[in-house]
Short mmCIF file of C-alpha atoms in Angstrom, two decimals:
data_model
loop_
_atom_site.label_atom_id
_atom_site.label_comp_id
_atom_site.label_asym_id
_atom_site.label_seq_id
_atom_site.Cartn_x
_atom_site.Cartn_y
_atom_site.Cartn_z
CA MET A 634 -41.13 -35.88 -49.34
CA ILE A 635 -40.25 -37.58 -46.07
CA GLN A 636 -37.21 -39.88 -46.24
CA VAL A 637 -36.13 -42.22 -43.44
CA TYR A 638 -32.79 -44.02 -43.11
CA THR A 639 -32.95 -46.53 -40.28
CA GLY A 640 -31.55 -49.96 -39.31
CA ASP A 641 -28.52 -51.25 -37.45
CA GLY A 642 -25.95 -50.96 -40.25
CA LYS A 643 -23.37 -48.31 -41.09
CA GLY A 644 -24.48 -45.71 -43.62
CA LYS A 645 -27.46 -43.81 -42.22
CA THR A 646 -25.82 -40.48 -41.38
CA THR A 647 -23.47 -40.71 -44.35
CA ALA A 648 -26.46 -41.32 -46.70
CA ALA A 649 -28.02 -38.12 -45.36
CA LEU A 650 -24.72 -36.23 -45.71
CA GLY A 651 -24.31 -37.47 -49.28
CA LEU A 652 -27.84 -36.37 -50.05
CA ALA A 653 -27.02 -32.92 -48.62
CA LEU A 654 -23.97 -32.72 -50.87
CA ARG A 655 -26.00 -33.70 -53.94
CA ALA A 656 -28.84 -31.31 -53.10
CA ALA A 657 -26.43 -28.42 -52.58
CA GLY A 658 -24.91 -29.17 -55.98
CA ALA A 659 -28.34 -28.70 -57.54
CA GLY A 660 -28.71 -25.31 -55.88
CA HIS A 661 -30.78 -26.31 -52.85
CA ASN A 662 -30.24 -24.86 -49.39
CA VAL A 663 -29.80 -27.61 -46.82
CA PHE A 664 -30.15 -27.56 -43.05
CA ILE A 665 -28.72 -30.43 -41.00
CA ALA A 666 -29.65 -30.77 -37.33
CA GLN A 667 -27.43 -33.35 -35.64
CA PHE A 668 -29.19 -34.69 -32.58
CA MET A 669 -27.24 -36.50 -29.83
CA LYS A 670 -23.97 -35.20 -31.25
CA GLY A 671 -21.96 -32.39 -29.75
CA ARG A 672 -18.40 -33.37 -30.36
CA SER A 673 -16.39 -32.49 -33.41
CA CYS A 674 -17.27 -34.76 -36.32
CA ALA A 675 -14.95 -34.59 -39.34
CA GLU A 676 -17.85 -33.82 -41.69
CA LEU A 677 -18.21 -30.40 -40.06
CA THR A 678 -14.84 -29.34 -41.48
CA SER A 679 -15.78 -30.30 -45.06
CA LEU A 680 -19.24 -28.77 -44.82
CA LYS A 681 -17.79 -25.34 -43.99
CA LYS A 682 -16.69 -25.19 -47.64
CA ILE A 683 -20.23 -25.55 -48.93
CA LYS A 684 -22.05 -22.37 -48.11
CA SER A 685 -25.52 -23.64 -48.94
CA ILE A 686 -25.34 -26.39 -46.30
CA LYS A 687 -25.79 -25.27 -42.70
CA ILE A 688 -25.16 -27.81 -39.94
CA GLU A 689 -25.91 -27.40 -36.23
CA GLN A 690 -25.36 -29.86 -33.41
CA PHE A 691 -27.87 -30.34 -30.60
CA GLY A 692 -26.11 -32.81 -28.34
CA ASN A 693 -23.69 -32.98 -25.47
CA THR A 694 -19.98 -33.51 -26.00
CA CYS A 695 -20.14 -36.86 -24.18
CA PHE A 696 -22.29 -39.88 -25.00
CA ILE A 697 -25.49 -40.55 -23.11
CA LYS A 698 -24.56 -43.41 -20.79
CA LYS A 699 -27.82 -44.82 -19.58
CA PHE A 700 -30.25 -42.04 -18.84
CA PRO A 701 -30.32 -38.68 -20.60
CA THR A 702 -29.72 -35.58 -18.49
CA LEU A 703 -31.90 -32.50 -18.45
CA LYS A 704 -29.26 -30.83 -20.62
CA ASP A 705 -29.48 -33.62 -23.22
CA LYS A 706 -33.25 -33.14 -23.36
CA ALA A 707 -33.03 -29.35 -23.52
CA LEU A 708 -30.55 -29.51 -26.41
CA ALA A 709 -32.73 -31.94 -28.37
CA LYS A 710 -35.87 -29.82 -27.77
CA LYS A 711 -33.95 -26.76 -28.97
CA GLY A 712 -32.96 -28.68 -32.11
CA LEU A 713 -36.56 -29.61 -32.85
CA LYS A 714 -37.69 -26.03 -32.39
CA ILE A 715 -35.07 -24.74 -34.81
CA VAL A 716 -35.97 -27.40 -37.37
CA LYS A 717 -39.65 -26.47 -37.05
CA ASP A 718 -38.89 -22.76 -37.45
CA ASN A 719 -36.66 -23.38 -40.46
CA LEU A 720 -39.34 -25.48 -42.14
CA ALA A 721 -41.98 -22.83 -41.46
CA LYS A 722 -39.76 -20.11 -42.94
CA GLU A 723 -39.20 -22.28 -46.06
CA LYS A 724 -35.59 -21.14 -46.12
CA TYR A 725 -34.26 -24.65 -46.75
CA SER A 726 -35.51 -27.14 -49.30
CA VAL A 727 -33.77 -30.07 -47.62
CA VAL A 728 -33.91 -30.46 -43.82
CA ILE A 729 -32.11 -33.36 -42.17
CA LEU A 730 -32.82 -34.56 -38.62
CA ASP A 731 -29.77 -36.73 -38.03
CA GLU A 732 -30.13 -39.40 -35.29
CA ILE A 733 -33.62 -38.18 -34.45
CA CYS A 734 -34.89 -41.78 -34.14
CA VAL A 735 -32.30 -42.48 -31.42
CA ALA A 736 -33.22 -39.23 -29.66
CA LEU A 737 -36.84 -40.42 -29.79
CA ASN A 738 -36.08 -43.88 -28.44
CA LEU A 739 -34.06 -42.38 -25.57
CA GLY A 740 -36.94 -40.07 -24.67
CA LEU A 741 -35.09 -36.82 -25.48
CA VAL A 742 -38.02 -35.79 -27.66
CA ASN A 743 -41.43 -37.36 -27.98
CA LEU A 744 -43.16 -38.94 -30.94
CA ARG A 745 -45.90 -36.32 -31.08
CA GLU A 746 -43.33 -33.53 -31.48
CA VAL A 747 -41.58 -35.32 -34.33
CA THR A 748 -44.72 -36.37 -36.19
CA ALA A 749 -46.00 -32.78 -35.88
CA ILE A 750 -42.90 -31.61 -37.74
CA ILE A 751 -43.45 -34.18 -40.49
CA ASP A 752 -47.13 -33.34 -40.76
CA CYS A 753 -46.50 -29.58 -40.99
CA ALA A 754 -43.54 -29.68 -43.40
CA PRO A 755 -44.13 -27.79 -46.68
CA GLU A 756 -44.91 -30.18 -49.49
CA GLU A 757 -41.92 -29.06 -51.56
CA ALA A 758 -39.47 -29.72 -48.71
CA GLU A 759 -37.41 -32.87 -48.44
CA VAL A 760 -37.33 -33.91 -44.77
CA VAL A 761 -34.80 -36.62 -43.95
CA LEU A 762 -34.79 -38.54 -40.65
CA THR A 763 -32.02 -40.90 -39.61
CA GLY A 764 -31.24 -43.25 -36.75
CA ARG A 765 -31.85 -46.83 -35.79
CA GLY A 766 -35.23 -47.95 -34.54
CA ALA A 767 -37.54 -45.64 -36.52
CA PRO A 768 -40.99 -46.00 -34.91
CA LYS A 769 -43.83 -47.36 -37.04
CA GLU A 770 -45.72 -44.03 -36.87
CA ILE A 771 -42.82 -42.39 -38.71
CA ILE A 772 -42.44 -45.23 -41.20
CA GLU A 773 -46.16 -44.98 -41.99
CA ARG A 774 -45.90 -41.24 -42.66
CA ALA A 775 -42.70 -41.47 -44.73
CA ASP A 776 -42.61 -41.51 -48.52
CA LEU A 777 -39.29 -43.38 -48.63
CA VAL A 778 -37.79 -45.71 -46.05
CA SER A 779 -34.42 -47.44 -46.43
CA GLU A 780 -33.44 -49.96 -43.79
CA ILE A 781 -29.68 -50.25 -43.56
CA LYS A 782 -28.96 -53.75 -42.35
CA GLU A 783 -25.65 -54.77 -40.86
CA ILE A 784 -24.52 -57.85 -42.74
CA LYS A 785 -20.93 -57.55 -41.48
CA HIS A 786 -19.16 -54.91 -39.37
CA TYR A 787 -15.49 -54.56 -38.53
CA PHE A 788 -16.41 -53.40 -35.02
CA LYS A 789 -17.09 -57.08 -34.32
CA LYS A 790 -13.43 -57.81 -35.17
CA GLY A 791 -12.40 -55.25 -32.55
CA VAL A 792 -11.79 -52.29 -34.86
CA GLN A 793 -12.42 -49.01 -33.02
CA ALA A 794 -14.39 -46.07 -34.43
CA ARG A 795 -12.06 -43.97 -36.58
CA ARG A 796 -12.13 -40.23 -37.16
CA GLY A 797 -12.96 -39.56 -40.80
CA ILE A 798 -14.67 -42.91 -41.19
CA GLU A 799 -17.14 -43.27 -38.30
CA TYR A 800 -17.22 -39.69 -37.03
CA MET B 142 -10.75 -51.98 -44.79
CA ILE B 143 -13.19 -53.02 -47.51
CA GLN B 144 -16.69 -51.56 -47.19
CA VAL B 145 -19.68 -52.60 -49.30
CA TYR B 146 -23.02 -50.80 -49.65
CA THR B 147 -25.45 -52.99 -51.53
CA GLY B 148 -29.19 -53.75 -51.65
CA ASP B 149 -32.20 -52.40 -53.53
CA GLY B 150 -32.88 -49.31 -51.40
CA LYS B 151 -31.93 -45.65 -51.82
CA GLY B 152 -28.77 -44.59 -50.03
CA LYS B 153 -25.83 -46.56 -51.42
CA THR B 154 -24.10 -43.86 -53.46
CA THR B 155 -25.06 -41.15 -50.97
CA ALA B 156 -23.58 -43.21 -48.11
CA ALA B 157 -20.31 -43.37 -50.04
CA LEU B 158 -20.46 -39.63 -50.83
CA GLY B 159 -21.11 -38.83 -47.17
CA LEU B 160 -18.17 -40.99 -46.17
CA ALA B 161 -16.00 -39.09 -48.68
CA LEU B 162 -17.10 -35.81 -47.13
CA ARG B 163 -16.31 -37.05 -43.61
CA ALA B 164 -12.95 -38.52 -44.63
CA ALA B 165 -11.94 -35.29 -46.38
CA GLY B 166 -12.81 -33.39 -43.22
CA ALA B 167 -10.32 -35.54 -41.32
CA GLY B 168 -7.58 -34.72 -43.82
CA HIS B 169 -7.82 -37.80 -46.04
CA ASN B 170 -7.46 -37.69 -49.80
CA VAL B 171 -10.42 -39.39 -51.48
CA PHE B 172 -10.82 -40.77 -55.00
CA ILE B 173 -14.29 -41.56 -56.31
CA ALA B 174 -14.68 -43.59 -59.51
CA GLN B 175 -18.28 -43.47 -60.69
CA PHE B 176 -18.96 -46.48 -62.88
CA MET B 177 -21.95 -46.54 -65.25
CA LYS B 178 -22.41 -42.79 -64.86
CA GLY B 179 -21.40 -40.24 -67.45
CA ARG B 180 -24.03 -37.58 -67.15
CA SER B 181 -23.86 -34.59 -64.89
CA CYS B 182 -24.78 -35.54 -61.32
CA ALA B 183 -25.39 -32.65 -58.91
CA GLU B 184 -22.80 -33.99 -56.44
CA LEU B 185 -20.06 -33.14 -58.95
CA THR B 186 -20.76 -29.42 -58.47
CA SER B 187 -20.45 -29.60 -54.67
CA LEU B 188 -17.38 -31.80 -54.77
CA LYS B 189 -15.47 -29.22 -56.79
CA LYS B 190 -15.32 -27.14 -53.60
CA ILE B 191 -13.50 -29.87 -51.69
CA LYS B 192 -10.02 -30.10 -53.11
CA SER B 193 -9.08 -33.33 -51.36
CA ILE B 194 -11.88 -35.27 -53.09
CA LYS B 195 -11.31 -36.18 -56.72
CA ILE B 196 -14.21 -37.67 -58.67
CA GLU B 197 -14.07 -39.20 -62.16
CA GLN B 198 -16.87 -40.75 -64.18
CA PHE B 199 -16.39 -43.89 -66.25
CA GLY B 200 -19.75 -44.27 -67.94
CA ASN B 201 -21.67 -43.21 -71.00
CA THR B 202 -24.03 -40.25 -70.94
CA CYS B 203 -26.99 -42.52 -71.64
CA PHE B 204 -28.24 -45.49 -69.62
CA ILE B 205 -27.37 -49.01 -70.69
CA LYS B 206 -30.62 -50.31 -72.19
CA LYS B 207 -30.24 -54.04 -72.36
CA PHE B 208 -26.76 -54.92 -73.46
CA PRO B 209 -23.64 -52.85 -72.79
CA THR B 210 -21.75 -51.51 -75.79
CA LEU B 211 -18.02 -51.86 -76.38
CA LYS B 212 -17.69 -48.23 -75.28
CA ASP B 213 -19.46 -48.96 -71.95
CA LYS B 214 -17.01 -51.81 -71.35
CA ALA B 215 -13.96 -49.78 -72.35
CA LEU B 216 -14.95 -46.96 -70.00
CA ALA B 217 -15.47 -49.33 -67.07
CA LYS B 218 -12.13 -51.08 -67.74
CA LYS B 219 -10.42 -47.69 -67.83
CA GLY B 220 -12.02 -46.85 -64.48
CA LEU B 221 -10.75 -50.07 -62.91
CA LYS B 222 -7.25 -49.43 -64.21
CA ILE B 223 -7.19 -45.92 -62.76
CA VAL B 224 -8.50 -47.18 -59.40
CA LYS B 225 -5.80 -49.87 -59.37
CA ASP B 226 -3.05 -47.35 -60.23
CA ASN B 227 -4.28 -44.92 -57.58
CA LEU B 228 -4.30 -47.65 -54.93
CA ALA B 229 -0.81 -48.76 -55.92
CA LYS B 230 0.50 -45.18 -55.69
CA GLU B 231 -1.08 -44.84 -52.21
CA LYS B 232 -2.08 -41.30 -53.09
CA TYR B 233 -5.59 -41.69 -51.68
CA SER B 234 -6.55 -43.17 -48.34
CA VAL B 235 -10.20 -43.62 -49.35
CA VAL B 236 -11.07 -45.04 -52.78
CA ILE B 237 -14.71 -45.43 -53.78
CA LEU B 238 -15.91 -47.63 -56.65
CA ASP B 239 -19.43 -46.32 -57.06
CA GLU B 240 -21.90 -48.70 -58.79
CA ILE B 241 -19.16 -51.25 -59.38
CA CYS B 242 -21.51 -54.10 -58.39
CA VAL B 243 -23.92 -53.11 -61.17
CA ALA B 244 -21.02 -52.84 -63.63
CA LEU B 245 -20.05 -56.36 -62.57
CA ASN B 246 -23.54 -57.79 -62.93
CA LEU B 247 -23.88 -56.25 -66.40
CA GLY B 248 -20.58 -57.78 -67.48
CA LEU B 249 -18.73 -54.48 -67.97
CA VAL B 250 -15.95 -55.76 -65.74
CA ASN B 251 -15.37 -59.25 -64.41
CA LEU B 252 -15.25 -60.54 -60.88
CA ARG B 253 -11.59 -61.52 -61.06
CA GLU B 254 -10.59 -57.95 -61.94
CA VAL B 255 -12.54 -56.50 -59.01
CA THR B 256 -11.41 -59.04 -56.42
CA ALA B 257 -7.81 -58.49 -57.57
CA ILE B 258 -8.20 -54.81 -56.68
CA ILE B 259 -9.57 -55.67 -53.25
CA ASP B 260 -6.86 -58.24 -52.63
CA CYS B 261 -4.05 -55.85 -53.63
CA ALA B 262 -5.32 -52.74 -51.81
CA PRO B 263 -2.89 -51.37 -49.20
CA GLU B 264 -4.00 -52.34 -45.70
CA GLU B 265 -4.34 -48.70 -44.59
CA ALA B 266 -6.66 -47.84 -47.49
CA GLU B 267 -10.42 -47.72 -47.16
CA VAL B 268 -11.93 -49.24 -50.31
CA VAL B 269 -15.67 -48.69 -50.71
CA LEU B 270 -17.81 -50.57 -53.25
CA THR B 271 -21.43 -49.70 -53.99
CA GLY B 272 -24.26 -51.03 -56.11
CA ARG B 273 -27.06 -53.53 -55.83
CA GLY B 274 -26.36 -57.24 -56.11
CA ALA B 275 -22.87 -57.44 -54.57
CA PRO B 276 -21.60 -60.94 -55.40
CA LYS B 277 -20.84 -63.33 -52.53
CA GLU B 278 -17.11 -63.34 -53.37
CA ILE B 279 -17.00 -59.62 -52.60
CA ILE B 280 -19.15 -59.91 -49.47
CA GLU B 281 -16.81 -62.63 -48.20
CA ARG B 282 -13.74 -60.44 -48.70
CA ALA B 283 -15.31 -57.30 -47.22
CA ASP B 284 -14.76 -56.11 -43.66
CA LEU B 285 -18.07 -54.25 -43.55
CA VAL B 286 -21.24 -54.87 -45.53
CA SER B 287 -24.41 -52.81 -45.23
CA GLU B 288 -27.46 -53.98 -47.12
CA ILE B 289 -29.75 -51.07 -47.87
CA LYS B 290 -33.24 -52.49 -48.11
CA GLU B 291 -36.10 -50.69 -49.74
CA ILE B 292 -38.96 -50.67 -47.24
CA LYS B 293 -40.82 -47.94 -49.13
CA HIS B 294 -39.94 -45.84 -52.19
CA TYR B 295 -41.77 -42.88 -53.69
CA PHE B 296 -40.90 -44.13 -57.18
CA LYS B 297 -43.70 -46.66 -56.63
CA LYS B 298 -46.11 -43.74 -56.22
CA GLY B 299 -44.97 -42.45 -59.63
CA VAL B 300 -42.47 -39.82 -58.41
CA GLN B 301 -39.73 -39.33 -61.03
CA ALA B 302 -35.99 -39.14 -60.24
CA ARG B 303 -35.16 -35.56 -59.22
CA ARG B 304 -31.92 -33.66 -59.78
CA GLY B 305 -30.33 -32.95 -56.41
CA ILE B 306 -32.13 -35.87 -54.75
CA GLU B 307 -31.57 -38.92 -56.95
CA TYR B 308 -28.78 -37.66 -59.20
#
């Protein structure tokens, strides 16, 4: 099954992380590829305790300001290759491409590369894509799409991103 | 801060679970009260490995068919009391009331009891409420509200709920 968590609200990455936690509890092996992220996120510390979840980051330590660098693109391409290999080897029953939609919209990877992964995924695998702005080609191919809409966000009141809550 | 994950789409409970995982990784103690749930969910197995997350279920082992029983109500009331006590003791910095909105809409707990918890929560605590149909009184009080909309769901294609994915 292909699952997509998109939209402008908080909860996309955490929904995928929660799914990983649940899947691991049922005995599944889970692979999480975090695109666009290269700095220490608090979830990495917790995930070390769950052996059946493997997480790898394929992003720079700093945010992409306006235009991605060659390094940003190379990291994202590497991430996609590893995801593809892992799906082909059928080692993981749940494979999460965190923030892949943002990587797509910034041109770090292209739509053809991502849809090829979806189209070639083993039928028994659960492939989860997150990030705002999921393109319609991905929504069409997905079996489940949740749009997480921001109804209210404390960022608008000036609250800063907090470690353990936002990252 | 008060966070609410509501709407008809998949991802509300998993968003809260992912947040718990992230918060624990940053050194926070997390308490999860699962309302309406009493049967073994796969996430319970994974969470045992993370000592700083405590999860308790306050539901029957079977689903509520049409009308809740006295036992359903008593369990939910017990859950609310424990959440309230835990918040008062300031033992946990993140407290999650999973499916509390459904418990509210089914009349297991009443709105006054839930808003009292929100209103009395220590300012430093993160209180997270999940479940479809969050009432407007809760949305008004919340600092963050994400509505998870179902754009597509494989249940509509006849796929059954799967252990490790839906529970």
